[in-house]
Short mmCIF file of C-alpha atoms in Angstrom, two decimals:
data_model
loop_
_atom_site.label_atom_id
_atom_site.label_comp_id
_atom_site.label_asym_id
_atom_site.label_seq_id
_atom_site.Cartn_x
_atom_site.Cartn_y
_atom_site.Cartn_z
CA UNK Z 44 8.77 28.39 5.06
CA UNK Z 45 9.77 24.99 3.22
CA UNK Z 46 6.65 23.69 1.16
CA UNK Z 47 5.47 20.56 2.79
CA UNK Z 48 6.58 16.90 1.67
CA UNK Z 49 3.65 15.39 0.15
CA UNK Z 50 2.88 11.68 1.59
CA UNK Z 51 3.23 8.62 -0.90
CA UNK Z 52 0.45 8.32 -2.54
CA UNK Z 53 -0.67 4.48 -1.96
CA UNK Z 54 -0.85 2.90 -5.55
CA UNK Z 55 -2.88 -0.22 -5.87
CA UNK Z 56 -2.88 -3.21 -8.51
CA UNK Z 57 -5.43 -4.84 -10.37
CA UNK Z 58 -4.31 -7.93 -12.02
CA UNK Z 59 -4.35 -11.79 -12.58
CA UNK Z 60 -1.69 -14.18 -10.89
CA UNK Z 61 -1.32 -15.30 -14.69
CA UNK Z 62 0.28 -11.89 -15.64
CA UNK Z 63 2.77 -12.05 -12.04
CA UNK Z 64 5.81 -11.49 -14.37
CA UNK Z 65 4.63 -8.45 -15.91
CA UNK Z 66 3.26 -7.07 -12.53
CA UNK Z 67 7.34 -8.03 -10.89
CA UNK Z 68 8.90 -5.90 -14.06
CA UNK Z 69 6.58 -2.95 -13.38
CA UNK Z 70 7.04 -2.74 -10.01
CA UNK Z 71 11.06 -2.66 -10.25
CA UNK Z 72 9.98 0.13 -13.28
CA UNK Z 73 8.40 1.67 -10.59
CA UNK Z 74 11.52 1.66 -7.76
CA UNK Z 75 12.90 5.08 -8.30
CA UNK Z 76 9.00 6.72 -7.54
CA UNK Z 77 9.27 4.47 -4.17
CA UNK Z 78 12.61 5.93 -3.38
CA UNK Z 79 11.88 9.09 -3.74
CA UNK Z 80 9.12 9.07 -1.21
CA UNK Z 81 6.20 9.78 -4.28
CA UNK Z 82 4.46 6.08 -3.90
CA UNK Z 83 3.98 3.13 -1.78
CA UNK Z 84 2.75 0.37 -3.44
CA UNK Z 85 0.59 -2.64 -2.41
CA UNK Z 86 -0.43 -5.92 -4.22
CA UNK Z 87 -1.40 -9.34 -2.97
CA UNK Z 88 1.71 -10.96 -3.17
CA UNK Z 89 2.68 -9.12 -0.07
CA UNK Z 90 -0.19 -10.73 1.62
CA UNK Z 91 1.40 -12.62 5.06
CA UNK Z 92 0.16 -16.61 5.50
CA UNK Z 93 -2.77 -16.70 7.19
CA UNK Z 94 -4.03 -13.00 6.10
CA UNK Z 95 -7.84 -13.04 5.69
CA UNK Z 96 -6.69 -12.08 2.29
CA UNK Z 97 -10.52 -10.91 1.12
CA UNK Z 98 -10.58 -7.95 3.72
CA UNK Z 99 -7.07 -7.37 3.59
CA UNK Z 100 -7.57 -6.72 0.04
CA UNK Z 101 -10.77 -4.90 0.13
CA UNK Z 102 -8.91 -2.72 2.64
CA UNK Z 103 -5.94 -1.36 0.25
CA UNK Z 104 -8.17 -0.93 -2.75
CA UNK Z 105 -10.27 1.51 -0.48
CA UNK Z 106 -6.98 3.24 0.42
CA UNK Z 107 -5.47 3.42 -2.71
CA UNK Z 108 -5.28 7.03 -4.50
CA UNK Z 109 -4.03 5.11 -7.69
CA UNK Z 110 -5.54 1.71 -9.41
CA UNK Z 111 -3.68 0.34 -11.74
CA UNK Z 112 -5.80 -2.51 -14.03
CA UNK Z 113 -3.10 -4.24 -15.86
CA UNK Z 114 -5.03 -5.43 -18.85
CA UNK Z 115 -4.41 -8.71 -20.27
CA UNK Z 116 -7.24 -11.82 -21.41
CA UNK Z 117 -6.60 -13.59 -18.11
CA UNK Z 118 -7.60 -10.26 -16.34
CA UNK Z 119 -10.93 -10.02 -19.02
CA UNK Z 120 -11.63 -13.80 -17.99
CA UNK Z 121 -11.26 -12.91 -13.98
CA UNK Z 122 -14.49 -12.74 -12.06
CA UNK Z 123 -12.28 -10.82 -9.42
CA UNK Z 124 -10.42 -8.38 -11.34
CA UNK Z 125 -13.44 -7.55 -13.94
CA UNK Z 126 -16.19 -7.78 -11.74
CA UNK Z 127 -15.47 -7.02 -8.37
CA UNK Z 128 -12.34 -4.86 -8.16
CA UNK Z 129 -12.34 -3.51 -11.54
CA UNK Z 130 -16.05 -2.07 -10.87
CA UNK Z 131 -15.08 -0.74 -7.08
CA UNK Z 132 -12.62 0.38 -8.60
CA UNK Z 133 -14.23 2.60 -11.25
CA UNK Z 134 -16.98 3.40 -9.01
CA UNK Z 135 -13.89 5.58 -6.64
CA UNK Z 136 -12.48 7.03 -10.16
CA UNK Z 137 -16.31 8.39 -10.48
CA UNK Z 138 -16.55 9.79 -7.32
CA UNK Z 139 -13.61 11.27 -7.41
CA UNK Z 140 -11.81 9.64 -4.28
CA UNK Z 141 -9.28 7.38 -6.67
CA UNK Z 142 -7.40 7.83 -10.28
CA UNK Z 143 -7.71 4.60 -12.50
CA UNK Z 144 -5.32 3.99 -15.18
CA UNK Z 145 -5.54 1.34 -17.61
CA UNK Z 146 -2.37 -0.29 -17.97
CA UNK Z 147 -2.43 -2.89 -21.23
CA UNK Z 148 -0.20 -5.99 -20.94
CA UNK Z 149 -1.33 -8.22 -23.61
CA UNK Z 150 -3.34 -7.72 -26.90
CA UNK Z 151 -7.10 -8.54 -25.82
CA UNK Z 152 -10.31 -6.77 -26.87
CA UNK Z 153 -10.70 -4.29 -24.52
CA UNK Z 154 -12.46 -1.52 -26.12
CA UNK Z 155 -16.05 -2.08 -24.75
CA UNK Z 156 -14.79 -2.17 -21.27
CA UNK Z 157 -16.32 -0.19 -19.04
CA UNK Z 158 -12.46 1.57 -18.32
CA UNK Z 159 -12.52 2.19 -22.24
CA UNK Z 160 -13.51 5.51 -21.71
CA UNK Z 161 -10.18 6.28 -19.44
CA UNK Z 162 -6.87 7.22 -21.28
CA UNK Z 163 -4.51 4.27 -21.15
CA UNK Z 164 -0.98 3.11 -21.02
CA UNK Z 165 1.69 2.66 -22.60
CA UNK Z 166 0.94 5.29 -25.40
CA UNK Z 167 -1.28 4.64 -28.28
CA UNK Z 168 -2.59 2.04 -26.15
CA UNK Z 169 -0.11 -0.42 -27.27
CA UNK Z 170 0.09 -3.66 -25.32
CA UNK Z 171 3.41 -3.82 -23.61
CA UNK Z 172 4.50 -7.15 -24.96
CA UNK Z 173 3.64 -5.61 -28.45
CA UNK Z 174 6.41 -3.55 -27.72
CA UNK Z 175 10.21 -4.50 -29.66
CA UNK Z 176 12.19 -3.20 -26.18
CA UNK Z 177 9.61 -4.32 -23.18
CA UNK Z 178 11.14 -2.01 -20.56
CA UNK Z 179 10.73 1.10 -23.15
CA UNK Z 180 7.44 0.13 -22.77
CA UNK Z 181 7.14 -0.21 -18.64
CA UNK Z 182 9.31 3.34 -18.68
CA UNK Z 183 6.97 4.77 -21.22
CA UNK Z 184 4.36 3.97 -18.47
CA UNK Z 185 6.00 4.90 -15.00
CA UNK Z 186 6.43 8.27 -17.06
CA UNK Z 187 2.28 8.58 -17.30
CA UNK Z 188 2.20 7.06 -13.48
CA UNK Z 189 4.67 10.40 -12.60
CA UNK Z 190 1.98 12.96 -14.18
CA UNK Z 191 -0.58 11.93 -12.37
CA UNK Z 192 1.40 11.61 -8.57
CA UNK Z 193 2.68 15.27 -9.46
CA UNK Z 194 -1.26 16.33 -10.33
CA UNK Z 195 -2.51 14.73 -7.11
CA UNK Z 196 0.30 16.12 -5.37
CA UNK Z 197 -0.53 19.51 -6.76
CA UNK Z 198 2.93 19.99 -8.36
CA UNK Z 199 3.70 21.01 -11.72
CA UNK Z 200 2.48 18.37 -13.70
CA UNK Z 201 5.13 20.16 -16.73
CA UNK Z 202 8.38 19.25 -14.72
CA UNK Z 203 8.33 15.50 -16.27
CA UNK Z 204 6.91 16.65 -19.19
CA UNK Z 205 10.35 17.63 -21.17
CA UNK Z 206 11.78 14.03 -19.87
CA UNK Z 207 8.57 12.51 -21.30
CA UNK Z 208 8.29 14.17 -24.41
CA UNK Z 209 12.29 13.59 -25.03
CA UNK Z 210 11.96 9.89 -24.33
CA UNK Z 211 8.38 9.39 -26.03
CA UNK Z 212 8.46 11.54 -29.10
CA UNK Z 213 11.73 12.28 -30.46
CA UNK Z 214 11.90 13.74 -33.95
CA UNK Z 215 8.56 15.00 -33.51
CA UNK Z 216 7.64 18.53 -33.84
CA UNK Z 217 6.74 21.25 -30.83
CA UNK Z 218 3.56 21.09 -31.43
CA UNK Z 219 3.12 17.31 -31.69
CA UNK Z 220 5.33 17.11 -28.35
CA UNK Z 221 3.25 19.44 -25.87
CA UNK Z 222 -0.25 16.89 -26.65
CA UNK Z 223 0.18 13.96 -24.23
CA UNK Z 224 -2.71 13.25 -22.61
CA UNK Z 225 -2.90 12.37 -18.74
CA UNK Z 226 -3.41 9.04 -17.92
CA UNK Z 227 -6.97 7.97 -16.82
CA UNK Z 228 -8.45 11.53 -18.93
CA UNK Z 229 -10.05 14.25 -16.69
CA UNK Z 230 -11.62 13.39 -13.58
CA UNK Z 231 -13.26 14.47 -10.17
CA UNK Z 232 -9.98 14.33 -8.56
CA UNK Z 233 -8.27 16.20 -10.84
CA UNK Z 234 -10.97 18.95 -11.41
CA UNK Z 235 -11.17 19.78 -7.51
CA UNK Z 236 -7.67 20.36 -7.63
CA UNK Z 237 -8.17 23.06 -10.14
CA UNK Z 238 -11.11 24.46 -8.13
CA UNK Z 239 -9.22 24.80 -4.93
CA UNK Z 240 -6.58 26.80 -6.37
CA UNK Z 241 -9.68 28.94 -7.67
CA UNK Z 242 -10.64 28.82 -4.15
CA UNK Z 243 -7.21 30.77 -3.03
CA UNK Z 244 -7.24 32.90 -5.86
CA UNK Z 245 -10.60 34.24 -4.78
CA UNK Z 246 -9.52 34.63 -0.90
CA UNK Z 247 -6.31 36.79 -2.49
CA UNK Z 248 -8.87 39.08 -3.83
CA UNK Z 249 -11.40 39.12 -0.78
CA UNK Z 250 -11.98 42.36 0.38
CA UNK Z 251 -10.15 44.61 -2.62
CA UNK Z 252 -12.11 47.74 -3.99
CA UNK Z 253 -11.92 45.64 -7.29
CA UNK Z 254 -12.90 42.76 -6.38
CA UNK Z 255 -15.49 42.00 -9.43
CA UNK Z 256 -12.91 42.99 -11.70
CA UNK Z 257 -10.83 40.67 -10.19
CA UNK Z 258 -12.83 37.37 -10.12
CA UNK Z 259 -12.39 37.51 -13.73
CA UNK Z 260 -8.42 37.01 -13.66
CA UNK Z 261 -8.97 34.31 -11.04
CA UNK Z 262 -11.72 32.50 -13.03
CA UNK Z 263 -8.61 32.61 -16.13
CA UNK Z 264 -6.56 30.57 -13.76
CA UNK Z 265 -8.99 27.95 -12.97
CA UNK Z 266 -9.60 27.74 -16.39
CA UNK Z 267 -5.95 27.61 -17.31
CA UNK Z 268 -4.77 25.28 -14.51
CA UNK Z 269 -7.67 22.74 -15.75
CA UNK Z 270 -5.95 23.06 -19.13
CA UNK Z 271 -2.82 23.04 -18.16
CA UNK Z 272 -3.54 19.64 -15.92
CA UNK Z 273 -4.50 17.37 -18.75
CA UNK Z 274 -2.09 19.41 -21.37
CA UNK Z 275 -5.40 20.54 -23.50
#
């Protein structure tokens, strides 16, 4: 039987209308992971005249399975993004029922933040318009966005690694290639899908003469797969 499709995975922004040209570039970054069915992506400029735009809103961040906060000053300076989203948001990468990944724009002190703690984009935590070649930048991030849609989607999160490591770190040795972290660092969402895969392992075993023996194996894997998920 033909492994299910996985849905899109509805990925939500964060941002001020000052920083609209950097959110427009990121979302055309973004096409290909549209095309292929991966994400479907909402921010308010899609809002219709006449939305109640508040609820509207509210709505899509509670859907979202990825938050994007693009980081910039006029996002630090935004009662909306910093105090309202920015903290729902947070509160759903805590319980484990969203991913949050800090996306910086623009050089701003951001390292007190309450998202400080989360492991952001583009790598090194380099603003994007710090960058010499912006869209290296933006690709340098859709390539983080990809590792986390193929964790939440329970795929290999290693079959975008070679890409990533080829376009990120060339000259670099093997052992300074295989350390990228995931985006947004280890979280609920990512540790239950570790633990239901020990969940399957265990119902393999279920029932053999050596079934002790055998939780030890399985406990290897969920141990392993936890690694493996955030390339420790």
């Amino acid at each position: 039987m033909a492994a299910e499709t996985p849905k899109p995975l509805e990925l939500f922004y964060i941002y001020a209308h000052a920083d609209k040209p950097q959110l427009k570039r990121l979302q055309k970054h973004l096409t290909l992971l549209q095309r292929n069915g991966l994400i479907r992506t909402w921010h308010d400029l899609e809002l219709l005249p006449g939305s109640l735009w508040q609820e509207e809103t509210a709505a899509h961040l509670e859907m979202a399975q990825i938050i994007l906060l693009l980081v910039s000053p006029d996002f630090m300076d935004s009662d909306y993004c910093y105090r309202m989203a920015m903290q729902r948001a947070l509160q759903r990468h805590t319980e484990g029922t969203a991913h949050v990944i800090p996306v910086i724009l623009k050089p701003v002190y951001w390292e007190d933040a309450p998202f400080a703690k989360l492991s952001p984009l583009p790598r090194d935590a380099k603003p994007i318009t710090g960058w010499s070649d912006r869209d290296a930048a933006f690709a340098d991030v859709v390539l983080g966005i990809r590792r986390v849609v193929n964790i939440l989607n329970d795929l290999d999160p290693e079959a975008v690694l070679y890409t990533e490591n080829k376009h990120r770190t060339k000259g670099k040795s093997m052992e300074e290639e295989v350390i990228v972290s995931t985006p947004g660092a280890l979280t609920p969402l990512i540790l239950k899908k570790a633990a239901d895969r020990y969940q399957k392992d265990l119902k393999v075993y279920d029932g053999k003469a050596s079934y002790e023996l055998a939780l030890r194996p399985a406990f290897h894997n969920l141990l392993a797969d936890m690694a493996r998920r955030v390339n420790w």
